[in-house]
Coordinates of C-alpha atoms and ligand atoms in Angstrom, one line a residue:
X5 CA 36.5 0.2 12.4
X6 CA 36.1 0.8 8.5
X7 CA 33.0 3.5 9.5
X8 CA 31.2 5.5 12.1
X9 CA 27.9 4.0 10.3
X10 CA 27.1 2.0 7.6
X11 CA 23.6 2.5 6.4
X12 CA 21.8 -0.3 4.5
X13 CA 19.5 0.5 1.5
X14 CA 19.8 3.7 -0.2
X15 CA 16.1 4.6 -0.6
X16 CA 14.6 7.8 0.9
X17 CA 15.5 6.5 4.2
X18 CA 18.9 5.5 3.9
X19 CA 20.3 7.8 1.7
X20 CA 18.8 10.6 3.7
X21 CA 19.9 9.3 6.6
X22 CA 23.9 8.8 4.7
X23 CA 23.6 12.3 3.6
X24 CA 22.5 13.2 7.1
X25 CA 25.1 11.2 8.7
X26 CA 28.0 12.4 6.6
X27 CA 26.6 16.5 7.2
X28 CA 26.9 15.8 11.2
X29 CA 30.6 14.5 10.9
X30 CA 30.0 10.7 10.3
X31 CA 32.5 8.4 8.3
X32 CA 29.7 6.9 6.2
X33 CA 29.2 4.6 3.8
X34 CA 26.0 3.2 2.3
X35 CA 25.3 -0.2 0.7
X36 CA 22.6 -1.3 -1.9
X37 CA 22.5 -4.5 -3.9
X38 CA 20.9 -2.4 -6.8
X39 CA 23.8 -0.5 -8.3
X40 CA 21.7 2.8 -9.3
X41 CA 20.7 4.4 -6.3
X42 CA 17.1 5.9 -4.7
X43 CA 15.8 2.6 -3.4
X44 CA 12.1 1.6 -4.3
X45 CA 10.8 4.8 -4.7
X46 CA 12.9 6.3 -7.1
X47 CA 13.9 2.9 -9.2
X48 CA 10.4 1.3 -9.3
X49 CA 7.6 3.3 -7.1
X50 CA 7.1 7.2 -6.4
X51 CA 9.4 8.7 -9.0
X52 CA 8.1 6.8 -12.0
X53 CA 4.7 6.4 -11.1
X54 CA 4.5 10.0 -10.9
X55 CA 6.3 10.7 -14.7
X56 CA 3.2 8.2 -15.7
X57 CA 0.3 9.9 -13.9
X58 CA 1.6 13.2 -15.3
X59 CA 1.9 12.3 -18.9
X60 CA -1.5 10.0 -18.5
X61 CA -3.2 12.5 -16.9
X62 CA -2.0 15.7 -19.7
X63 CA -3.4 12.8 -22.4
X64 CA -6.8 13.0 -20.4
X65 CA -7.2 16.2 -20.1
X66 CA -5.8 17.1 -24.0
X67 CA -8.5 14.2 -24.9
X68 CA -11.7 15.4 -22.6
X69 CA -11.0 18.9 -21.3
X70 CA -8.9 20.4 -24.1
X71 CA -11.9 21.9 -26.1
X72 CA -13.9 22.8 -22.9
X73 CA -11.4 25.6 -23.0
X74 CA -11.7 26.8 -26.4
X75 CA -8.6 24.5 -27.9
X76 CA -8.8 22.5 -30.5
X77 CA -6.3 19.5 -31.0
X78 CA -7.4 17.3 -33.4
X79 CA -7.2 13.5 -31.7
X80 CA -4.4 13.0 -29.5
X81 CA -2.1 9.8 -29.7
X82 CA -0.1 7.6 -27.5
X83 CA 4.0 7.2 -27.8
X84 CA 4.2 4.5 -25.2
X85 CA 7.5 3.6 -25.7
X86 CA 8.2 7.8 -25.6
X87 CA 6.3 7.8 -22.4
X88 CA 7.7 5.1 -20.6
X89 CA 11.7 6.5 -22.0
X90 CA 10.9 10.0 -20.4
X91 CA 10.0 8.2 -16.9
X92 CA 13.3 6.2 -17.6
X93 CA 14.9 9.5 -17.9
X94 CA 13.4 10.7 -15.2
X95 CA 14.3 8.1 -12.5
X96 CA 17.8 8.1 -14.0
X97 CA 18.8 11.7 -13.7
X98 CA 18.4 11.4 -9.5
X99 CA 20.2 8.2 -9.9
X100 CA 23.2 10.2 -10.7
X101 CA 21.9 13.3 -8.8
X102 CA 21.9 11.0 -5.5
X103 CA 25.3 9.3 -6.5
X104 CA 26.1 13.0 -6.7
X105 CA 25.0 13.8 -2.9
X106 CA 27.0 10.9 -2.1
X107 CA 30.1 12.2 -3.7
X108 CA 30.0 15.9 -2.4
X109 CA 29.1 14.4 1.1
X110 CA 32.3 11.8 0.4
X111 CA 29.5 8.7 1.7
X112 CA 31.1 5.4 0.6
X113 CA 28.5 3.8 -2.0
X114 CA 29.3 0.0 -1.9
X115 CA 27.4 -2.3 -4.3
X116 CA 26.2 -5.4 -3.0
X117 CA 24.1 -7.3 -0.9
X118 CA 24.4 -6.5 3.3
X119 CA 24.7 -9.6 5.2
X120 CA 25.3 -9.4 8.3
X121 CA 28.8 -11.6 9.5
X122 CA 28.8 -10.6 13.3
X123 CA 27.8 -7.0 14.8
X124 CA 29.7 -5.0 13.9
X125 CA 30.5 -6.3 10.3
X126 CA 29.0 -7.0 6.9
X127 CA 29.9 -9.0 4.3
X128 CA 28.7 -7.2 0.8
X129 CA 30.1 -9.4 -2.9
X130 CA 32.6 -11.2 -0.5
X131 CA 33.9 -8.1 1.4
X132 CA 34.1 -7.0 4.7
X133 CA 33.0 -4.1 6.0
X134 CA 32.7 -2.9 9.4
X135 CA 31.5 0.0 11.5
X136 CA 30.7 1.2 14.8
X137 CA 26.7 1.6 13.7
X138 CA 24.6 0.5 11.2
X139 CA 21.0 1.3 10.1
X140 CA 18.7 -0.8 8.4
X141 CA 16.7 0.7 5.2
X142 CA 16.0 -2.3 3.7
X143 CA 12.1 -1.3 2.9
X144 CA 9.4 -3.3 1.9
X145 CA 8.6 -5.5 -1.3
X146 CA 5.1 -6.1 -2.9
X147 CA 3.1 -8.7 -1.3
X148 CA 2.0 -11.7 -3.6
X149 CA -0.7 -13.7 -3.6
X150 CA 0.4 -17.4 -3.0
X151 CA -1.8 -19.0 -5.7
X152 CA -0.5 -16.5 -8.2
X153 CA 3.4 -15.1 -8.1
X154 CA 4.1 -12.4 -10.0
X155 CA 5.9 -13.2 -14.0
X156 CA 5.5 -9.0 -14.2
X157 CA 3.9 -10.2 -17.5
X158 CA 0.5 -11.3 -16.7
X159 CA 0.4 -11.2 -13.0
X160 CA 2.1 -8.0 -12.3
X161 CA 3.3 -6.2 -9.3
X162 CA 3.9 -2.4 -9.5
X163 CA 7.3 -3.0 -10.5
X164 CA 6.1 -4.9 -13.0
X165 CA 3.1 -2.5 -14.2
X166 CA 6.0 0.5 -14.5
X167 CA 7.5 -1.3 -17.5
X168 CA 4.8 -2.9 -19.6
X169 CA 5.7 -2.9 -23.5
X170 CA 2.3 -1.5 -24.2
X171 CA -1.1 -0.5 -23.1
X172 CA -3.1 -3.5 -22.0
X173 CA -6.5 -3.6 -23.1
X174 CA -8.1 -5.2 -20.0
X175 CA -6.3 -5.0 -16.7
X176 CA -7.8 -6.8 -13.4
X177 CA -6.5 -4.4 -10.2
X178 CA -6.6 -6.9 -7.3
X179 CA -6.5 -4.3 -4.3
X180 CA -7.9 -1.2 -4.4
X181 CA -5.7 1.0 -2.3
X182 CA -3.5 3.2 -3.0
X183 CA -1.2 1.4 -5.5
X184 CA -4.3 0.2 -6.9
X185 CA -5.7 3.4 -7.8
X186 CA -2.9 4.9 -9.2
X187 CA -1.6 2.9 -11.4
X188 CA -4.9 1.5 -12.5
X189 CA -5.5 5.7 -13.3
X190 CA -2.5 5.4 -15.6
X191 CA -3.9 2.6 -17.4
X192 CA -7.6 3.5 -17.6
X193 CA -6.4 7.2 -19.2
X194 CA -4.3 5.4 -21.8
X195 CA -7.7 3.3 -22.7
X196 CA -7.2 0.4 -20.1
X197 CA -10.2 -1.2 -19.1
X198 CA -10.0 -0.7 -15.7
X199 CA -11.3 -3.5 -13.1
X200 CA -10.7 -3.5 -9.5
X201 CA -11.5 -6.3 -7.2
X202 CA -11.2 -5.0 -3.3
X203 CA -11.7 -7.2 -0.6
X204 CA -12.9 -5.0 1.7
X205 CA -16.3 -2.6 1.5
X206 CA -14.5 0.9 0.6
X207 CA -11.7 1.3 -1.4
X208 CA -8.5 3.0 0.2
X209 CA -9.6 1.7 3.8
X210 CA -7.6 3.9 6.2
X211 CA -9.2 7.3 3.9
X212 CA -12.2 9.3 6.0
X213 CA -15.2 8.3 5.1
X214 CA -16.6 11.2 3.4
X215 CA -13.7 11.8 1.4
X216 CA -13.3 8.1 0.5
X217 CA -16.6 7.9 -0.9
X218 CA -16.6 10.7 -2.9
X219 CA -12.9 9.9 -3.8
X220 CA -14.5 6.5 -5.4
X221 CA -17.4 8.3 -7.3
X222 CA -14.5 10.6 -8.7
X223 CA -13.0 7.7 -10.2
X224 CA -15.8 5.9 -11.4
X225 CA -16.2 8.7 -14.0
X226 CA -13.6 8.4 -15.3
X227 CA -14.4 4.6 -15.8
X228 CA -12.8 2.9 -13.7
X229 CA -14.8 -0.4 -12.1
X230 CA -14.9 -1.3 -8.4
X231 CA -16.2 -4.6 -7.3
X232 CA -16.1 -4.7 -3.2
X233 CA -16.2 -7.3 -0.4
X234 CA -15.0 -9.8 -2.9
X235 CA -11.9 -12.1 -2.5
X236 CA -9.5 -13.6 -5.3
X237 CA -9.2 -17.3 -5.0
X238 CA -7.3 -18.4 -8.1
X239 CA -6.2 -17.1 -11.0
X240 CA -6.0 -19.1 -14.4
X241 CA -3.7 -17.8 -17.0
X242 CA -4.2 -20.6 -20.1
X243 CA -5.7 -17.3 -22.2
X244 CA -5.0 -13.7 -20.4
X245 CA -5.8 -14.0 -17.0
X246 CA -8.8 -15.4 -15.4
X247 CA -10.0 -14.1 -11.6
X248 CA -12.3 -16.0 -10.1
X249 CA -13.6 -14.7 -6.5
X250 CA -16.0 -15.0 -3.8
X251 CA -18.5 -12.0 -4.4
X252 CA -21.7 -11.4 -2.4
X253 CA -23.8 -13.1 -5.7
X254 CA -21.5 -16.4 -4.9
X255 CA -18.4 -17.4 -7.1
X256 CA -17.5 -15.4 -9.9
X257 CA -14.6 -14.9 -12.8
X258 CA -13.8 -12.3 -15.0
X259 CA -10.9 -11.9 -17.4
X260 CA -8.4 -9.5 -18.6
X261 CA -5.3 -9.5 -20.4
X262 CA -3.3 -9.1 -17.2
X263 CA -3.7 -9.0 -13.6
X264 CA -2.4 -6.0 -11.3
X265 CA -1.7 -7.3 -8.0
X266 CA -1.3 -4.4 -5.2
X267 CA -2.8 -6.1 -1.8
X268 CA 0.2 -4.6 0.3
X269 CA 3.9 -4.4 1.1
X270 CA 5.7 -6.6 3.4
X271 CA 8.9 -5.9 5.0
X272 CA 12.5 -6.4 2.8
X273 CA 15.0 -8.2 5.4
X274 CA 15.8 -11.6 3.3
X275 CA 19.6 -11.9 3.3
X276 CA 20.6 -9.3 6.5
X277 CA 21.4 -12.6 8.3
X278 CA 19.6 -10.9 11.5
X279 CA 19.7 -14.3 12.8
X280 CA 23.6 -14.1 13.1
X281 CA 23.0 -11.0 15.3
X282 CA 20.4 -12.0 17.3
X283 CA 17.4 -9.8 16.1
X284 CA 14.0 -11.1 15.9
X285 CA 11.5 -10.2 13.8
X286 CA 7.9 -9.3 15.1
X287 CA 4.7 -11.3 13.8
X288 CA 4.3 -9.5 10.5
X289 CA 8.3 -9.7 9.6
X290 CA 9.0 -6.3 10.7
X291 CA 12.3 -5.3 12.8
X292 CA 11.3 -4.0 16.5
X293 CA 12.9 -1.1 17.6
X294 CA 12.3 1.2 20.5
X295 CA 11.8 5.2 20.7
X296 CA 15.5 5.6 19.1
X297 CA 15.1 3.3 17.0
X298 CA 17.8 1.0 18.2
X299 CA 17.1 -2.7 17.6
X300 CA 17.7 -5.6 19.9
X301 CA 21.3 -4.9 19.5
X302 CA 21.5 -1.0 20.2
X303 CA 24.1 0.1 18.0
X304 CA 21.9 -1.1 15.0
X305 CA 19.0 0.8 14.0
X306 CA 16.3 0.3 11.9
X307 CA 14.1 2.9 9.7
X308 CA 11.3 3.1 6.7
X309 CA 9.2 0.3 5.9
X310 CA 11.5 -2.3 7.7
X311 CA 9.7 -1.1 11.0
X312 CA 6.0 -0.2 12.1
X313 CA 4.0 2.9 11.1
X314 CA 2.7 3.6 7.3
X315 CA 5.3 3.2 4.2
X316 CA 6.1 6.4 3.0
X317 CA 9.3 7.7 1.8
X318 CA 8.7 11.0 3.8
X319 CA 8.6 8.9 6.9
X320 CA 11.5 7.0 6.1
X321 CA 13.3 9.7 5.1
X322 CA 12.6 11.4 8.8
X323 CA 13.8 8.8 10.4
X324 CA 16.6 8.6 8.4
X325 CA 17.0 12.2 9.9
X326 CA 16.3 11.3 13.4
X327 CA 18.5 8.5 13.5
X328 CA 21.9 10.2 12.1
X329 CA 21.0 13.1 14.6
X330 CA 21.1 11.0 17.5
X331 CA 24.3 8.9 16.2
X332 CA 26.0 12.7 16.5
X333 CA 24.5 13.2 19.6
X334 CA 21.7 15.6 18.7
X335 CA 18.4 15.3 20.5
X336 CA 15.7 14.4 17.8
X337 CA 11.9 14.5 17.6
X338 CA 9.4 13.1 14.8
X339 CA 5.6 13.8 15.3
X340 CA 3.8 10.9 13.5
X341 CA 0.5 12.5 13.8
X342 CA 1.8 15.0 11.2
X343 CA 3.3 12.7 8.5
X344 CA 0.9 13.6 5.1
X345 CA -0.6 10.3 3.2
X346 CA -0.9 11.5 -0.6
X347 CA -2.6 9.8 -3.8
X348 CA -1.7 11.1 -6.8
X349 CA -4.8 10.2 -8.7
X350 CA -6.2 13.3 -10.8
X351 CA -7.8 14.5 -8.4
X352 CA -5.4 14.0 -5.9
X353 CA -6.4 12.6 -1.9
X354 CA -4.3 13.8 0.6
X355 CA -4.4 13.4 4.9
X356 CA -3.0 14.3 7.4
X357 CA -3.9 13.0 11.4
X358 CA -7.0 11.8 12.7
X359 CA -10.4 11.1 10.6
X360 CA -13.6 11.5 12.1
X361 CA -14.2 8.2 13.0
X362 CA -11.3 7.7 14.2
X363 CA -11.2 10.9 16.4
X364 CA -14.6 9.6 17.2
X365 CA -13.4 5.9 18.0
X366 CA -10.7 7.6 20.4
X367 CA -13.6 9.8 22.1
X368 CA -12.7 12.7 21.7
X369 CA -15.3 15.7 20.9
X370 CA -15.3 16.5 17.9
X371 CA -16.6 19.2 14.8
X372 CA -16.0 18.7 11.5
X373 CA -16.4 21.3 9.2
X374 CA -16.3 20.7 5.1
X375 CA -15.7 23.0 1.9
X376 CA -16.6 22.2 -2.1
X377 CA -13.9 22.9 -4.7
X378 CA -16.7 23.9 -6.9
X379 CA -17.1 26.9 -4.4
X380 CA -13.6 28.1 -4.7
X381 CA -12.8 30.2 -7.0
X382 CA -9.3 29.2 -8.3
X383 CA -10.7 26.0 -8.5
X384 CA -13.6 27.1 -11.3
X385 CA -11.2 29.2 -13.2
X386 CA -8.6 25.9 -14.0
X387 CA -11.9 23.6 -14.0
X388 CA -10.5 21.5 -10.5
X389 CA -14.1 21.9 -9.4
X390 CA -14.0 18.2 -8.5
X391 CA -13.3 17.6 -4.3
X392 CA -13.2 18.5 -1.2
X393 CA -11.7 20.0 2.1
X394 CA -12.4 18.4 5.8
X395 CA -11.4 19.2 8.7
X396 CA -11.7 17.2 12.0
X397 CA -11.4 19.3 14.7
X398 CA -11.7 19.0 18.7
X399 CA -14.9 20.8 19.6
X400 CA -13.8 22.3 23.0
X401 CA -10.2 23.8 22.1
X402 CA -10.3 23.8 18.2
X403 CA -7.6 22.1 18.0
X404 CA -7.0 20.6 14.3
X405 CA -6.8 16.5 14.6
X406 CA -7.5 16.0 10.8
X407 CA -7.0 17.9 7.4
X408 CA -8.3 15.6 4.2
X409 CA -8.6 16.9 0.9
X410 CA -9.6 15.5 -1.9
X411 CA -8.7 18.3 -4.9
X412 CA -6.0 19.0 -7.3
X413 CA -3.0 19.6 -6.0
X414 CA -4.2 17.9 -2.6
X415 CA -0.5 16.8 -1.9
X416 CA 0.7 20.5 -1.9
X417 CA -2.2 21.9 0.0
X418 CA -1.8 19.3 2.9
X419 CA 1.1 20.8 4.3
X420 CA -1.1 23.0 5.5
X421 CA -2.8 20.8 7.4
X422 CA 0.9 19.2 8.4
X423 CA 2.2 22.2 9.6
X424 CA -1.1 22.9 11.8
X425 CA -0.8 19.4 13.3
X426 CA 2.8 19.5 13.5
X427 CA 2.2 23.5 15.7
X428 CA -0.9 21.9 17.2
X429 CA -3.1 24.9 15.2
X430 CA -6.2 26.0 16.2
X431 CA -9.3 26.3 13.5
X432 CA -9.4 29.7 14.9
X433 CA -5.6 30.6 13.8
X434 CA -6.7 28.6 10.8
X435 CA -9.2 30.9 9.6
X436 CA -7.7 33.8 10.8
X437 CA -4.5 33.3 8.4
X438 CA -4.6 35.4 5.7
X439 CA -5.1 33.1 2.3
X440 CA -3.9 34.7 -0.9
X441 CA -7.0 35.2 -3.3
X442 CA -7.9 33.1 -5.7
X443 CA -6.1 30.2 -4.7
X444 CA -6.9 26.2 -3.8
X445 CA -5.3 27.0 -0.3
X446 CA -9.0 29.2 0.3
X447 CA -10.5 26.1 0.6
X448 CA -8.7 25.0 4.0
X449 CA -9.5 28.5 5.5
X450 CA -13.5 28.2 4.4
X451 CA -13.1 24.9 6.0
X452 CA -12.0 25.7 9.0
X453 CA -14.2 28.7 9.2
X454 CA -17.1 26.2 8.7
X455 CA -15.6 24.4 12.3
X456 CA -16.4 27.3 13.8
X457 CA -19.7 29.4 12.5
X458 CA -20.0 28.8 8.8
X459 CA -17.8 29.6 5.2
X460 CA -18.3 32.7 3.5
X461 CA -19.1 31.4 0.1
X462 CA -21.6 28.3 1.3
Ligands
NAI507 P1 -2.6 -0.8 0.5 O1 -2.5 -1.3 1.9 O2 -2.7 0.7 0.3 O3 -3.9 -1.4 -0.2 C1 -4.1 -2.8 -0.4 C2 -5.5 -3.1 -0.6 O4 -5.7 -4.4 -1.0 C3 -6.4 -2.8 0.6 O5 -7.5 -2.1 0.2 C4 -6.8 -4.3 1.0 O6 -8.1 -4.3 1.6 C5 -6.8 -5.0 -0.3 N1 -6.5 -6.4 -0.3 C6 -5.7 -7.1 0.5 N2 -5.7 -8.4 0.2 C7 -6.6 -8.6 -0.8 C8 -7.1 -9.7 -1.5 N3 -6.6 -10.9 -1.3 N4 -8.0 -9.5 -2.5 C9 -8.5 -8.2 -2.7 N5 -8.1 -7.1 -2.0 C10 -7.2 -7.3 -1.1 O7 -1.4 -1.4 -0.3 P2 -0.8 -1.1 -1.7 O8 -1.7 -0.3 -2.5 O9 -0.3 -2.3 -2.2 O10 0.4 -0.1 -1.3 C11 1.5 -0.7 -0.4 C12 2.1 0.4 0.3 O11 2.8 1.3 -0.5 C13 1.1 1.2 1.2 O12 1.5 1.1 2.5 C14 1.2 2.6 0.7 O13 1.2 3.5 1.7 C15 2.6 2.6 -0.1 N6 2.4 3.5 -1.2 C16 2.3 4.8 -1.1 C17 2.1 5.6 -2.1 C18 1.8 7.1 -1.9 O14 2.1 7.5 -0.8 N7 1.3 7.8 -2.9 C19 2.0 5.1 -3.5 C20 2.2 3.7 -3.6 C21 2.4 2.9 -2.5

């Protein structure tokens, strides 16, 4: 055998789980038919959606909030092609700095798409390769609507909304989850009008209920447009782009220069050949695998977005983890319940375990207890006044089930909340840990304190 494990896709799952691999002992070598390396999320999700929503978000904020503390700019303008080369730059530095890992670890990078030829070997631009493992990172790609494919001109996916040539004037968001809202953020700071057509009655569905409502008020101030319980049914593109939809008013249509479509992800395994090797997809094109997860064949694994649970890098990346500990027979543990959910909208959403209906739905018995930003002091001092904090605790033990927060810097603050789930914290030890003054982090204490018998500063 060529390698202890060949791992396929080199996003945060598989090059984690390479690096990983390679640390425990493992000949390894990892494939990708994209020659720079980071998968997805560093080519054309996470990583350059984030350089955007920073530099949108400091245009924003020089534009609206600048004077508001005493600074005066004069009008700010927009280097879109500057912009978009720093989020170029961006993405390509951890291209080499993963290529990098690779190197020091001495992982294998092969270019080329991963077919599978018979179990234990792949065929990547007319090569062999084989191993005694393999694990499949393949991810996820954007879901398209059938009566509209994406040209990534006028009906784009978020790949295609990463490289635009310049600011559209009117963009149409079809889905308003969490794709949805942040790119549509970028836009809608760079002077985008900003539509959103959701299907459902709430935008972000899976998001508590009092945080996603107050999440959607947030945006509309800042202009964005949300027009619920409304389905696309065609798309004209003769001038622009044309939606037409069922609303609750009947049929309707509104145009835009271009459409963003973000109704999901479905699972990448197009070319693996699993049919060679005898593995079966489940109804919604994901790879089964049990509690090790070992596929139908149980030297090949599968992680990320190629198997059930939400896609995240973080969670494919600890799986990654997992799996490359078990190959070097190490015993492994990942607690779903405390993998963080962030939106990187200004401000930011971030979760972590149950909601209250859904702690509710389970039936268990449950307090909630809730804090403002605009009662925290750190929060008034850099104007973040906007949010926030909730926690869903069980009303018998205390034990945290839920942390959501909806403030700046939300995806920093929730590992709070991560940790506790992850320890199966107490409200109690919650509000009895000692919170640095002023900070955001106050707010999580307050809340927790509110569980029990009430904030101080409410
Ligand atoms: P999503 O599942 O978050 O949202 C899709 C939205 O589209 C839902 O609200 C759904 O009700 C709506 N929808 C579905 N079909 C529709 C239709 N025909 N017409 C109108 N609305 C429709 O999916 P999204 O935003 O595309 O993201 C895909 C995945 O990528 C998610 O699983 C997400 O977790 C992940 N992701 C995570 C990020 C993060 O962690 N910050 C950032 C970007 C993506």
């Amino acid at each position: 055998m060529d390698y202890d494990v060949i791992v396929i896709g080199s996003g945060p799952g598989g090059y984690v789980a390479a690096i990983k691999a390679a640390q425990n002992g493992l000949k390894t070598a990892c494939v990708d038919k994209r020659r720079e390396l980071g998968g997805t999320c560093l080519n054309v999700g996470c990583i350059p959606s984030k350089a955007l929503l920073h530099a949108s978000e400091f245009f924003r904020k020089t534009l609206h909030e600048a004077s508001d503390l005493g600074i005066e700019l004069g009008t700010p303008k927009i280097d879109f092609s500057k912009m978009m080369a720093r989020k170029n730059e961006i993405v390509a530095g951890f291209n080499q700095g993963i290529a990098g890992l690779f190197k020091k670890n001495k992982i294998d990078s092969i270019v080329g798409t991963a077919t599978f030829k018979d179990a234990n070997t792949i065929t990547a631009e007319g090569k062999d390769y084989t191993a005694k493992n393999f694990i499949i990172a393949t991810g996820s790609e954007p879901t398209e609507l059938p009566f509209a494919p994406f040209d990534e001109k006028k009906i784009l996916s978020s790949t295609g909304a990463l490289v635009l040539d310049a600011v559209p004037k009117k963009m149409i968001v079809v889905g308003a989850g969490v794709i949805g809202v942040e790119l549509g953020s970028v836009y809608a700071r760079l002077g985008t009008e900003v539509h959103f057509i959701e299907f459902l009655d709430r935008i972000c569905p899976a998001l508590d209920d009092t945080i996603g409502k107050a999440f959607q008020k947030l945006l509309e101030k800042q202009g964005l447009t949300f027009e619920l319980s409304a389905k696309v049914t065609a798309i004209d593109q003769t001038n622009g782009v044309k939606v037409s939809y069922e609303a609750k008013e009947g049929t309707q249509t509104r145009d835009a220069d271009v459409a963003l479509i973000a109704v999901g992800r479905r699972p990448y395994t197009q070319d693996l050949g699993l049919d060679t090797i005898g593995i079966k997809l489940d109804d919604k094109g994901r790879i089964p695998v049990d509690t090790s997860f070992a596929t139908s064949q149980p030297h090949i694994y599968a992680i990320g977005d190629v198997i059930d649970g939400p896609m995240l890098a973080h969670k494919a990346s600890e799986e990654g983890i997992a799996v490359a500990e078990l190959l070097a027979g190490k015993r492994t543990h990942l607690e779903y319940i405390a993998i963080p959910n962030v939106i990187y909208t200004d401000p930011e959403v971030a979760t972590v375990g149950l909601s209250e209906t859904d702690a509710k739905n389970m039936g268990l018995n449950v307090k909630t207890g809730q804090f403002p930003l605009k009662a925290n002091s750190r929060a008034r001092c850099t104007s973040d006044t906007d949010g926030i904090v909730k926690i869903v605790a069980d009303k018998d033990s205390g034990h945290i089930l839920g942390v959501h927060i909806l403030s700046a810097h939300a995806g920093e603050l929730i590992e709070i909340g991560a940790l506790a789930l992850e320890k199966r914290t107490t409200v109690f030890e919650l509000a009895k840990t000692s919170h640095a003054h002023p900070t955001l982090s106050e707010a999580l204490k307050e809340a927790a304190m509110a569980v029990i018998d009430g904030p101080i500063h409410m």
